[in-house]
Coordinates of N, CA and C in Angstrom, one line a residue:
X485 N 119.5 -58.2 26.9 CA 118.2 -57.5 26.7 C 118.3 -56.8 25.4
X486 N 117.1 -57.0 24.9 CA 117.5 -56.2 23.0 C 116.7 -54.8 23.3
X487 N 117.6 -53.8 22.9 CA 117.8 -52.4 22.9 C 116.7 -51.8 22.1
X488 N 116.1 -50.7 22.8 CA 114.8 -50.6 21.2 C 115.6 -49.3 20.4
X489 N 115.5 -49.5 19.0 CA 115.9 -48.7 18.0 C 115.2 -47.3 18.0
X490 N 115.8 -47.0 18.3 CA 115.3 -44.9 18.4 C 116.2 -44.1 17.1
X491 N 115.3 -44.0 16.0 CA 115.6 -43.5 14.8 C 115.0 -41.7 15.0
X492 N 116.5 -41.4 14.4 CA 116.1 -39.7 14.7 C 116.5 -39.5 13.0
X493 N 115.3 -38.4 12.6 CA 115.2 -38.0 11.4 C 115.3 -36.3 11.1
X494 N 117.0 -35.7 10.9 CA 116.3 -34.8 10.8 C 117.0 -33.9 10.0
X495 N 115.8 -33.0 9.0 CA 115.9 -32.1 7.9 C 116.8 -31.2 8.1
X496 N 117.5 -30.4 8.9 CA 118.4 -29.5 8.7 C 119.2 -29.5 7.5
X497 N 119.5 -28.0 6.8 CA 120.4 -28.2 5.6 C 121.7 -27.5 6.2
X498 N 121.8 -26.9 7.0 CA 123.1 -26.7 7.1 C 124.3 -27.6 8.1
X499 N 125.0 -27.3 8.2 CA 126.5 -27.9 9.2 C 127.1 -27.5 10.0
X500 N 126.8 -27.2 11.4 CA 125.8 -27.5 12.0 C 124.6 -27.0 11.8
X501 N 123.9 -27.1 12.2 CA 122.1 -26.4 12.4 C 121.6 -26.9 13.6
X502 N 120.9 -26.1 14.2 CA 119.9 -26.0 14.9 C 119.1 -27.6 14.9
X503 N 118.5 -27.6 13.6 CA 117.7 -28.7 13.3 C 118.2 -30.3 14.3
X504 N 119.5 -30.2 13.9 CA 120.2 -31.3 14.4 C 121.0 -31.2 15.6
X505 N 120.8 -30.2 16.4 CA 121.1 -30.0 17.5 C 119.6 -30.0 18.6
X506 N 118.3 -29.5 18.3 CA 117.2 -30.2 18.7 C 117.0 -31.4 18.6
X507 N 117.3 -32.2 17.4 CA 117.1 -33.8 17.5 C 117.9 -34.4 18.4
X508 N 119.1 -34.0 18.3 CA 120.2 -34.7 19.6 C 119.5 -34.6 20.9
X509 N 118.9 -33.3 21.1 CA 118.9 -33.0 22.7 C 117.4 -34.2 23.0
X510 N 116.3 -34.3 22.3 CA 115.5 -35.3 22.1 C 115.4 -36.3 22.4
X511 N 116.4 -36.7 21.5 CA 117.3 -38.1 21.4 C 118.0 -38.5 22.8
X512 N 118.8 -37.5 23.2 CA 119.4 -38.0 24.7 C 118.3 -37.9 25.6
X513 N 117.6 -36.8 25.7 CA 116.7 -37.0 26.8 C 115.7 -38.0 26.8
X514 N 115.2 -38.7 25.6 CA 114.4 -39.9 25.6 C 115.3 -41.1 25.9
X515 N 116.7 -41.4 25.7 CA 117.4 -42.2 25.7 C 117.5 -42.2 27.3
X516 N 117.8 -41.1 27.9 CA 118.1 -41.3 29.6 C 116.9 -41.3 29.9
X517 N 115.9 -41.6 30.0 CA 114.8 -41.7 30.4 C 114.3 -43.1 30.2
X518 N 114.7 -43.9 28.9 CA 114.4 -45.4 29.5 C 115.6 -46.1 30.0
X519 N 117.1 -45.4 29.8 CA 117.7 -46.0 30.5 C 118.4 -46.2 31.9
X520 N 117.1 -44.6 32.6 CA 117.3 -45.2 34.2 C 116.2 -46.1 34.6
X521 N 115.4 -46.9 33.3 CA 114.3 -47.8 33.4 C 114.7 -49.1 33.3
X522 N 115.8 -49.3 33.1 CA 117.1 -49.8 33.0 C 116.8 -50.7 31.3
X523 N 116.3 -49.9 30.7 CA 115.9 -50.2 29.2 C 116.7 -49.6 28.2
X524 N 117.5 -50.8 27.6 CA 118.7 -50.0 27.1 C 118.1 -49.4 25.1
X525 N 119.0 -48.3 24.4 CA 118.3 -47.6 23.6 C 119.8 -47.7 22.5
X526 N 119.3 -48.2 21.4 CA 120.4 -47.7 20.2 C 119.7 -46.8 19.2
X527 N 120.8 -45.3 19.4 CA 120.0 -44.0 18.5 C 120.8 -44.4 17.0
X528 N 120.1 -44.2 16.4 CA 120.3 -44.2 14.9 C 119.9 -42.8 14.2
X529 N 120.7 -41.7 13.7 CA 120.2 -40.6 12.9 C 120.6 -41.0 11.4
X530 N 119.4 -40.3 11.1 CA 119.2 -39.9 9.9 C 119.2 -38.5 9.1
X531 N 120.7 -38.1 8.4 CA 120.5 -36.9 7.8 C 120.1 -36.7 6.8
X532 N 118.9 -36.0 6.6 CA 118.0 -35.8 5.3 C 119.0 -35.2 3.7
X533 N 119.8 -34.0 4.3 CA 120.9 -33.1 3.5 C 121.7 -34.3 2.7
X534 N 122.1 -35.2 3.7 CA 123.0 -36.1 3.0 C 122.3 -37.2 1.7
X535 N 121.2 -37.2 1.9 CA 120.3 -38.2 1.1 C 119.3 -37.1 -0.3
X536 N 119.5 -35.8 -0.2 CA 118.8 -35.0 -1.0 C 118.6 -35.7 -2.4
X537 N 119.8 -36.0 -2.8 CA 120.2 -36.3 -4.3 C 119.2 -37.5 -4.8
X538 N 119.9 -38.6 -3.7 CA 118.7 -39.7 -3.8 C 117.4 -39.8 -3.9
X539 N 116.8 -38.3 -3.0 CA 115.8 -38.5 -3.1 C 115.3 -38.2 -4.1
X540 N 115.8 -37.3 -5.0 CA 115.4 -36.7 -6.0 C 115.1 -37.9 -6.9
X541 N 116.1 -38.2 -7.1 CA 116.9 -39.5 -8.2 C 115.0 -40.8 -8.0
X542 N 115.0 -40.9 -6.7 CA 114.1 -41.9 -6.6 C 112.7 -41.1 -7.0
X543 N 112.5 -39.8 -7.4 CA 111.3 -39.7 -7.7 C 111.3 -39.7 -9.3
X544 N 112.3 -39.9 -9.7 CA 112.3 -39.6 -11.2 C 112.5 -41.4 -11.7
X545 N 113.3 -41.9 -10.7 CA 113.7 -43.2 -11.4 C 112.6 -44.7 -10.7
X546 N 111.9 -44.0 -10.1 CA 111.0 -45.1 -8.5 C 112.0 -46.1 -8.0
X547 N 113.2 -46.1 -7.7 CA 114.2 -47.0 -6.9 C 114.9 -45.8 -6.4
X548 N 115.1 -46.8 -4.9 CA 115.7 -45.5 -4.0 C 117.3 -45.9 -3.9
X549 N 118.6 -45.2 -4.2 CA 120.3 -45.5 -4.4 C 120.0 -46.2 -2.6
X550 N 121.2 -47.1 -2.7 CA 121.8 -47.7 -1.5 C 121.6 -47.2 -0.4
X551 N 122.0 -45.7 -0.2 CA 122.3 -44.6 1.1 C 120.6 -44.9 1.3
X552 N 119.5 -44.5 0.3 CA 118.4 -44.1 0.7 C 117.5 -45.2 1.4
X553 N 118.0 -46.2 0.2 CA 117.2 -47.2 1.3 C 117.3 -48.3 2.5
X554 N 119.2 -47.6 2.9 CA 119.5 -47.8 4.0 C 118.8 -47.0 5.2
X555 N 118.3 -45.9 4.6 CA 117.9 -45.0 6.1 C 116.4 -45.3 5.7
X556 N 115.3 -45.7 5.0 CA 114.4 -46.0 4.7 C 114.0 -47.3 5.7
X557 N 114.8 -48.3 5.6 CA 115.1 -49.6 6.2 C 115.1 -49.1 7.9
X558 N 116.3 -48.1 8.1 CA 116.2 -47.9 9.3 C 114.7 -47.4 10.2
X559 N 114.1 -46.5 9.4 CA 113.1 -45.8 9.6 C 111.9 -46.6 10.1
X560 N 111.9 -47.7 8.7 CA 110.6 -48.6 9.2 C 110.8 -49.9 9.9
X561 N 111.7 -49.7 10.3 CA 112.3 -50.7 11.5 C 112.1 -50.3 12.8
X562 N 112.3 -49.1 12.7 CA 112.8 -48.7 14.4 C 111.6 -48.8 15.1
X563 N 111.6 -49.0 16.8 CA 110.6 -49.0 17.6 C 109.8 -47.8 17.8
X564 N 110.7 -46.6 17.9 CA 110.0 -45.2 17.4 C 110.9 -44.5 17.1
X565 N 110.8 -42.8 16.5 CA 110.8 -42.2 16.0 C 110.8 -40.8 16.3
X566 N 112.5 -39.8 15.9 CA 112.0 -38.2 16.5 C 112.4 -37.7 15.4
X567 N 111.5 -36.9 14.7 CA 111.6 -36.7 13.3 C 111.7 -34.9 13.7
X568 N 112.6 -33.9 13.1 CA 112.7 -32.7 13.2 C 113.1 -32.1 11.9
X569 N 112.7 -31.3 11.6 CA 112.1 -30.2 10.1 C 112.6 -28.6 10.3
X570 N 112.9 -27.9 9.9 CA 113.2 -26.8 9.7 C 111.6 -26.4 9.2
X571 N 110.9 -25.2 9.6 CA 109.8 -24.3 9.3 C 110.3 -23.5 8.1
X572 N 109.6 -23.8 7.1 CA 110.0 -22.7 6.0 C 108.6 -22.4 5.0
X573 N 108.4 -21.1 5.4 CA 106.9 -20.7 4.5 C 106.2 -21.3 5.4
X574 N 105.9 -21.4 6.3 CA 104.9 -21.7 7.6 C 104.6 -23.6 7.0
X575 N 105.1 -24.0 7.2 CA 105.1 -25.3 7.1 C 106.7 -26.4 7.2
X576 N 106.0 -27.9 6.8 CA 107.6 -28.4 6.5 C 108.7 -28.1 5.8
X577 N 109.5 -28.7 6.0 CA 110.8 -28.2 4.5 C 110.3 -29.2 3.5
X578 N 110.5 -28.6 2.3 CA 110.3 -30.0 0.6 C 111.2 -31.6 0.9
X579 N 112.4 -31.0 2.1 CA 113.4 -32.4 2.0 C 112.4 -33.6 3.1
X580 N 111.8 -32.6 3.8 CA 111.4 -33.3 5.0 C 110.4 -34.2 4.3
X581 N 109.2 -33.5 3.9 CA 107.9 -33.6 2.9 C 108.9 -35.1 1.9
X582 N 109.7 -34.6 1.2 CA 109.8 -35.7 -0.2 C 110.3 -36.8 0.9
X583 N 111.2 -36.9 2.0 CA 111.2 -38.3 2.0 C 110.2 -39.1 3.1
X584 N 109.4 -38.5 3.6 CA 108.4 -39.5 3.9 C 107.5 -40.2 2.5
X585 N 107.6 -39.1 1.7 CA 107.0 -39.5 0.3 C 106.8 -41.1 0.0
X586 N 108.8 -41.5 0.3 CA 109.2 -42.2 -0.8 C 109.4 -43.7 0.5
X587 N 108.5 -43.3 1.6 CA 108.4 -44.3 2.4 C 106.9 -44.8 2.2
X588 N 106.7 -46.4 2.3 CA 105.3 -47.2 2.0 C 104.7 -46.3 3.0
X589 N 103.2 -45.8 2.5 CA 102.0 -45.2 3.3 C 102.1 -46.2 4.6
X590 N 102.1 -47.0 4.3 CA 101.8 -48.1 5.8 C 102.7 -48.3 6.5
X591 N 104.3 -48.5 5.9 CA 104.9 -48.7 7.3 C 105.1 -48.1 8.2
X592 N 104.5 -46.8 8.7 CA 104.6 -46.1 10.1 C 103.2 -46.7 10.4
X593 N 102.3 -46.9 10.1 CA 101.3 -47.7 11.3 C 101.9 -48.2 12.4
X594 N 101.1 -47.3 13.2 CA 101.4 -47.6 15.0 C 102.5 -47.5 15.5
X595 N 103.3 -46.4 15.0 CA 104.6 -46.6 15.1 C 105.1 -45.0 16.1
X596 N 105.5 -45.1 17.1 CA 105.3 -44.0 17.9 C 106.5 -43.0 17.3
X597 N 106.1 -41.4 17.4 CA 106.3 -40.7 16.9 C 106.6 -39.4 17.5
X598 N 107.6 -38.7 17.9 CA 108.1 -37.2 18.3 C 108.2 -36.4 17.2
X599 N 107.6 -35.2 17.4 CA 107.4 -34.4 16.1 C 108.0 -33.1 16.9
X600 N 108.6 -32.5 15.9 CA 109.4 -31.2 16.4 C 109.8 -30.1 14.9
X601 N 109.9 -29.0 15.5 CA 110.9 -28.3 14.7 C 111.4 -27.2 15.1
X602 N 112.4 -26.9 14.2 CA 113.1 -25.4 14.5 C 112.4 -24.0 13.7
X603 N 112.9 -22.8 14.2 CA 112.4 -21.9 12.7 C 113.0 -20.5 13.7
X604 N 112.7 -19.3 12.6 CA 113.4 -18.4 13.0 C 112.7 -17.4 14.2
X605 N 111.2 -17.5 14.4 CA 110.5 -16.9 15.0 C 108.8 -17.9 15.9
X606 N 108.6 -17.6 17.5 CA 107.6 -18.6 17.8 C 106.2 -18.4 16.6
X607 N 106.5 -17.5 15.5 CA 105.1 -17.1 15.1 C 104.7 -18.3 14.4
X608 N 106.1 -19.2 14.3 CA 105.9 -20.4 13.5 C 105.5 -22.0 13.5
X609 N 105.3 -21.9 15.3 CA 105.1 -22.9 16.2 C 103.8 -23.3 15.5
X610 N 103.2 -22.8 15.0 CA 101.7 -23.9 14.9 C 102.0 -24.8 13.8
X611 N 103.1 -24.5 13.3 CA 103.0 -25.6 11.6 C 103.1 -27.0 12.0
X612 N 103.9 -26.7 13.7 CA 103.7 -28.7 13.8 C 102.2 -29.2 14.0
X613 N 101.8 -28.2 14.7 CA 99.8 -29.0 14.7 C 98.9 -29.0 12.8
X614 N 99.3 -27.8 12.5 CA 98.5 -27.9 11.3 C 99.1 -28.3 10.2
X615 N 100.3 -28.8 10.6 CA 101.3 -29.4 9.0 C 102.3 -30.9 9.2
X616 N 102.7 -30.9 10.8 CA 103.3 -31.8 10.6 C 102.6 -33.4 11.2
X617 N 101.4 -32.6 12.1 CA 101.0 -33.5 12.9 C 99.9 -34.4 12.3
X618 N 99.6 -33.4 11.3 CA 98.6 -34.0 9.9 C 99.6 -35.1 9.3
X619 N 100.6 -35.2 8.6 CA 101.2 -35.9 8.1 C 101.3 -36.9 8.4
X620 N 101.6 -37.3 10.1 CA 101.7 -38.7 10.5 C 100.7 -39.0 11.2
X621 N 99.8 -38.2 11.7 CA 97.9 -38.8 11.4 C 97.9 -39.7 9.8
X622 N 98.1 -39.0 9.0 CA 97.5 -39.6 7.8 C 98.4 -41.3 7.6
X623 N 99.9 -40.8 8.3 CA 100.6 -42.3 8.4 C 99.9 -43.3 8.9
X624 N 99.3 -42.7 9.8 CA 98.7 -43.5 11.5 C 99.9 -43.9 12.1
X625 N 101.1 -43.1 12.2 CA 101.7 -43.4 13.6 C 100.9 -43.0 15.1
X626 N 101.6 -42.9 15.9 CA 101.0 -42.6 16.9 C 101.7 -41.0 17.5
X627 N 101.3 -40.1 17.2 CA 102.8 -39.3 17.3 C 102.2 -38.8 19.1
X628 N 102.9 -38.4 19.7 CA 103.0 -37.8 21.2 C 102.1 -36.8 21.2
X629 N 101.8 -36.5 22.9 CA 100.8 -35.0 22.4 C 101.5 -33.8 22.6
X630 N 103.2 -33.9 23.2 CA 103.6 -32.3 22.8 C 104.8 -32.4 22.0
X631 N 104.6 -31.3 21.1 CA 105.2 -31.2 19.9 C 106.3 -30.1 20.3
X632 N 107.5 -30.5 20.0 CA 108.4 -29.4 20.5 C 108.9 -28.8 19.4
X633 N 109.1 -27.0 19.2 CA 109.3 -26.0 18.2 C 110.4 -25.1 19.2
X634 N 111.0 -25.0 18.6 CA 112.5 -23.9 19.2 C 112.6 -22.9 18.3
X635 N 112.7 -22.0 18.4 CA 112.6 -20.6 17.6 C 114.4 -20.0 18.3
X636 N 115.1 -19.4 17.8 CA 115.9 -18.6 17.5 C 116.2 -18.4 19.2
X637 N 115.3 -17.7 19.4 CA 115.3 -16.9 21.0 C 115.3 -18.2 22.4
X638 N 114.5 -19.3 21.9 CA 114.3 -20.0 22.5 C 115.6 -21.0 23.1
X639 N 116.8 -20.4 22.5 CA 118.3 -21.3 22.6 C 118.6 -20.8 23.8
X640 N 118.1 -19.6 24.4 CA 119.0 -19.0 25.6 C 118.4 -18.3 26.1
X641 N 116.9 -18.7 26.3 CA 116.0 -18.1 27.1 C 115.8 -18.9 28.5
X642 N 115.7 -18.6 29.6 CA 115.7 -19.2 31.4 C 114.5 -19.3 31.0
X643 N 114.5 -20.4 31.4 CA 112.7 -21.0 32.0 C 113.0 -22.4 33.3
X644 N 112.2 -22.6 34.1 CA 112.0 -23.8 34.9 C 112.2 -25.3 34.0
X645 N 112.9 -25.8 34.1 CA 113.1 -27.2 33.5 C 112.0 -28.1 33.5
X646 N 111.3 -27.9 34.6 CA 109.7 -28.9 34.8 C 108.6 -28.5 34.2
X647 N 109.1 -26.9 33.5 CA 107.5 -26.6 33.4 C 107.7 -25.6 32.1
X648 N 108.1 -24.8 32.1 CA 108.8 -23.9 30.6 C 109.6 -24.0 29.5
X649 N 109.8 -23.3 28.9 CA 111.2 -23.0 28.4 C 111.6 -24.6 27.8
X650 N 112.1 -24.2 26.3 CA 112.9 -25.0 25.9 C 112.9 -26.7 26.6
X651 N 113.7 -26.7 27.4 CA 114.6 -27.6 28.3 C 113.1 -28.5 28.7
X652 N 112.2 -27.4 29.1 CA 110.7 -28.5 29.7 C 110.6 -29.2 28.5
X653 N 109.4 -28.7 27.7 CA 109.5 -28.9 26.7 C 110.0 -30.3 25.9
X654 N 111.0 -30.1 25.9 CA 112.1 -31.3 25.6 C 111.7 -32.0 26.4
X655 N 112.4 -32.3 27.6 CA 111.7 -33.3 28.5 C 110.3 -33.6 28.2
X656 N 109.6 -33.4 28.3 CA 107.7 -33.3 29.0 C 107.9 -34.9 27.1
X657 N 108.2 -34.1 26.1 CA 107.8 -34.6 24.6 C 108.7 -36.2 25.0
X658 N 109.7 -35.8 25.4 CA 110.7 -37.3 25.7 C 110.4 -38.3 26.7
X659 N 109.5 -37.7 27.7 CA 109.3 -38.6 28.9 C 107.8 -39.4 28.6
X660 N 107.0 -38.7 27.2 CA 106.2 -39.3 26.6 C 106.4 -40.3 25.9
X661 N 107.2 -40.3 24.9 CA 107.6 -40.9 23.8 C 108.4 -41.8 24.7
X662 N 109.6 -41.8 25.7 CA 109.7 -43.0 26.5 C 109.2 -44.0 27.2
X663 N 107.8 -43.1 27.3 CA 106.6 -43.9 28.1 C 106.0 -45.0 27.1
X664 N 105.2 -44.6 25.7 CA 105.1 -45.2 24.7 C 105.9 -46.5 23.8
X665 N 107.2 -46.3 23.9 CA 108.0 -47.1 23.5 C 108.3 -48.3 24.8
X666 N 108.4 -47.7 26.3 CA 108.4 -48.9 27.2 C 107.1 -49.9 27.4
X667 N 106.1 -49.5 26.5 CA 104.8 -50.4 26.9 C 105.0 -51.3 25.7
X668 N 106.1 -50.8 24.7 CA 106.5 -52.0 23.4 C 107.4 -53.2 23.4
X669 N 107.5 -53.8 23.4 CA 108.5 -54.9 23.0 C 109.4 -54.5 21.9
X670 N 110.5 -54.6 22.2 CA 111.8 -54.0 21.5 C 111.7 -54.8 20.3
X671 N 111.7 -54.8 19.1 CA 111.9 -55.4 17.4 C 113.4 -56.0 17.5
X672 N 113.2 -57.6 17.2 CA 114.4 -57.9 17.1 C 115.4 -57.3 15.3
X673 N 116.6 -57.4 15.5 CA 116.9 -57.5 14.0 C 117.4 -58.0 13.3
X674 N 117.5 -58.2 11.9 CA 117.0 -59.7 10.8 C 118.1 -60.5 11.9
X675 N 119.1 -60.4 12.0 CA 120.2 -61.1 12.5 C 120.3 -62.2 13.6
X676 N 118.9 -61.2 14.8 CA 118.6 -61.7 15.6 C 117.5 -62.6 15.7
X677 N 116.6 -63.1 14.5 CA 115.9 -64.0 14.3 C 116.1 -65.4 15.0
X678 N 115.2 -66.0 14.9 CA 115.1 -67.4 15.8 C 116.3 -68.1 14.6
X679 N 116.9 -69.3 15.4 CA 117.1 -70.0 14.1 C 116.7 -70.4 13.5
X680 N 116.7 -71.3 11.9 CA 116.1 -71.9 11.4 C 114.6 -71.3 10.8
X681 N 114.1 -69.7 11.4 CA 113.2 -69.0 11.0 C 113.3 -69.0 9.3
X682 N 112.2 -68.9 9.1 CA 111.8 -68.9 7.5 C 111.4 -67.5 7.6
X683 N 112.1 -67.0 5.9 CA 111.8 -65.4 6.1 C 110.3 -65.6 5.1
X684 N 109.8 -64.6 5.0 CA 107.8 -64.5 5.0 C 108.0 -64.6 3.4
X685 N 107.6 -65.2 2.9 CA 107.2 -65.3 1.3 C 107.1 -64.2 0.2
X686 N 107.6 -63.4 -0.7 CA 107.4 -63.0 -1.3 C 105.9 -62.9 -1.9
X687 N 105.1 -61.3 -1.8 CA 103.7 -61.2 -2.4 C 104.3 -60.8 -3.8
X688 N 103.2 -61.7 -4.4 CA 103.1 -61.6 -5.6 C 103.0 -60.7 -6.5
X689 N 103.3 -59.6 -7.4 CA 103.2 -58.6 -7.7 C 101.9 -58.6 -8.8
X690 N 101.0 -57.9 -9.1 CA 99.5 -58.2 -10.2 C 100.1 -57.0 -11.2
X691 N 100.2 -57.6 -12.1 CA 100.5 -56.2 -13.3 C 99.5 -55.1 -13.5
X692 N 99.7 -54.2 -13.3 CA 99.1 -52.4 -13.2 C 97.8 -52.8 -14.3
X693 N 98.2 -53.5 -15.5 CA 97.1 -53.6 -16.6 C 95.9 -54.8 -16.1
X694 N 96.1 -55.4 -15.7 CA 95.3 -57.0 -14.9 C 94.5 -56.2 -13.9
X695 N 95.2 -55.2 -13.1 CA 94.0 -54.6 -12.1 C 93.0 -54.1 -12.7
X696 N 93.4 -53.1 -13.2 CA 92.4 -52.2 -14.2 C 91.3 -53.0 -14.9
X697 N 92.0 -54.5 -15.2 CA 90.9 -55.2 -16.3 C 89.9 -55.8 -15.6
X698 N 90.5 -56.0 -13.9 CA 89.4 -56.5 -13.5 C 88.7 -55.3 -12.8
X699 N 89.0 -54.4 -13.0 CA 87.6 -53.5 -12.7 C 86.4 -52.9 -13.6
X700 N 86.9 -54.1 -14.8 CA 85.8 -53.2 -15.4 C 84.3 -54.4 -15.7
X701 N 83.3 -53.4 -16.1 CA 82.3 -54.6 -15.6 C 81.7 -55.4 -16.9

């Protein structure tokens, strides 16, 4: 049975962080949830810190180095998606922000989507509705309807697992985004192609000057 690719994306800058210790918990809890569906899951992360350079490099040079557009590849590959951001100045982080940048507007179409983040205080929880959740609207993924934010306090605060606190939370975002990804057909990869498949033709590229000429009247 071919495993669906569960790509975790996430912005933390430090070693450990928070950032990437929410994505994990995410990640497993979406992962055990299709695989007592007996739907098996390969996690793939992606650390943003490690790719900073590149990304930089690719806005100055428009080609993304090896690393970058190995986790780019991954990204618009995968079946879905738990992307997590650090809150800074009531919104995303710049790392989080530049590399969806440097990803095609279109390949997240319909592409399901867990949106989360960390930060130091809950005052900061709304930036996933008014900043992050805009973002992959404007992708047109499909992102889930709860968005999970962990604040500082939230690491070791009791709450009911089914219904509060942290731990729900998690669950409630993962048992969605499981649900979404099981009504998909798992993406095979390049490798696992039919035999004899023909890969899709190269589009033609129109030079930047030729468009412009035909727009004028």
């Amino acid at each position: 049975m071919t495993a669906y690719r569960l790509v975790v994306v996430s912005a933390g800058l430090s070693k450990p962080s928070s950032t990437r210790l929410l994505a994990d918990r995410l990640a497993e809890s979406t992962s055990r949830r299709l695989g007592s569906a007996g739907r098996p899951v390969e996690v793939t992360v992606v650390e943003l810190r490690d790719l900073a350079t590149d990304i930089a490099n690719n806005f100055v040079t428009g080609f993304p180095g090896a690393a970058l557009r190995e986790a780019i590849e991954e990204v618009t590959r995968a079946d879905g998606l738990i992307t997590v951001t650090p809150i800074f100045a009531a919104s995303y982080s710049g790392l989080f922000k530049s590399f969806f940048d440097v990803i095609d507007p279109d390949a997240l179409t319909g592409k399901p989507v867990l949106i989360a983040a960390t930060g130091g205080t809950p005052r900061h929880s709304l930036a996933l509705e008014h900043a992050v959740r805009p973002l992959f609207s404007y992708l047109r993924a499909v992102v889930v309807p709860t968005a999970v934010y962990a604040a500082t306090d939230d690491w070791g605060a009791a709450g009911d697992r089914l219904t509060d606190g942290l731990p729900g939370r998690i669950d409630r975002a993962a048992g969605e985004l499981a649900a979404l990804l099981a009504g998909r057909v798992p993406s095979a990869r390049p490798e696992q192609a039919a035999p004899g498949a023909q890969a899709p033709a190269a589009q033609a590229v129109v030079p930047f000057a030729e468009q412009l000429a035909a727009l004028r009247v």
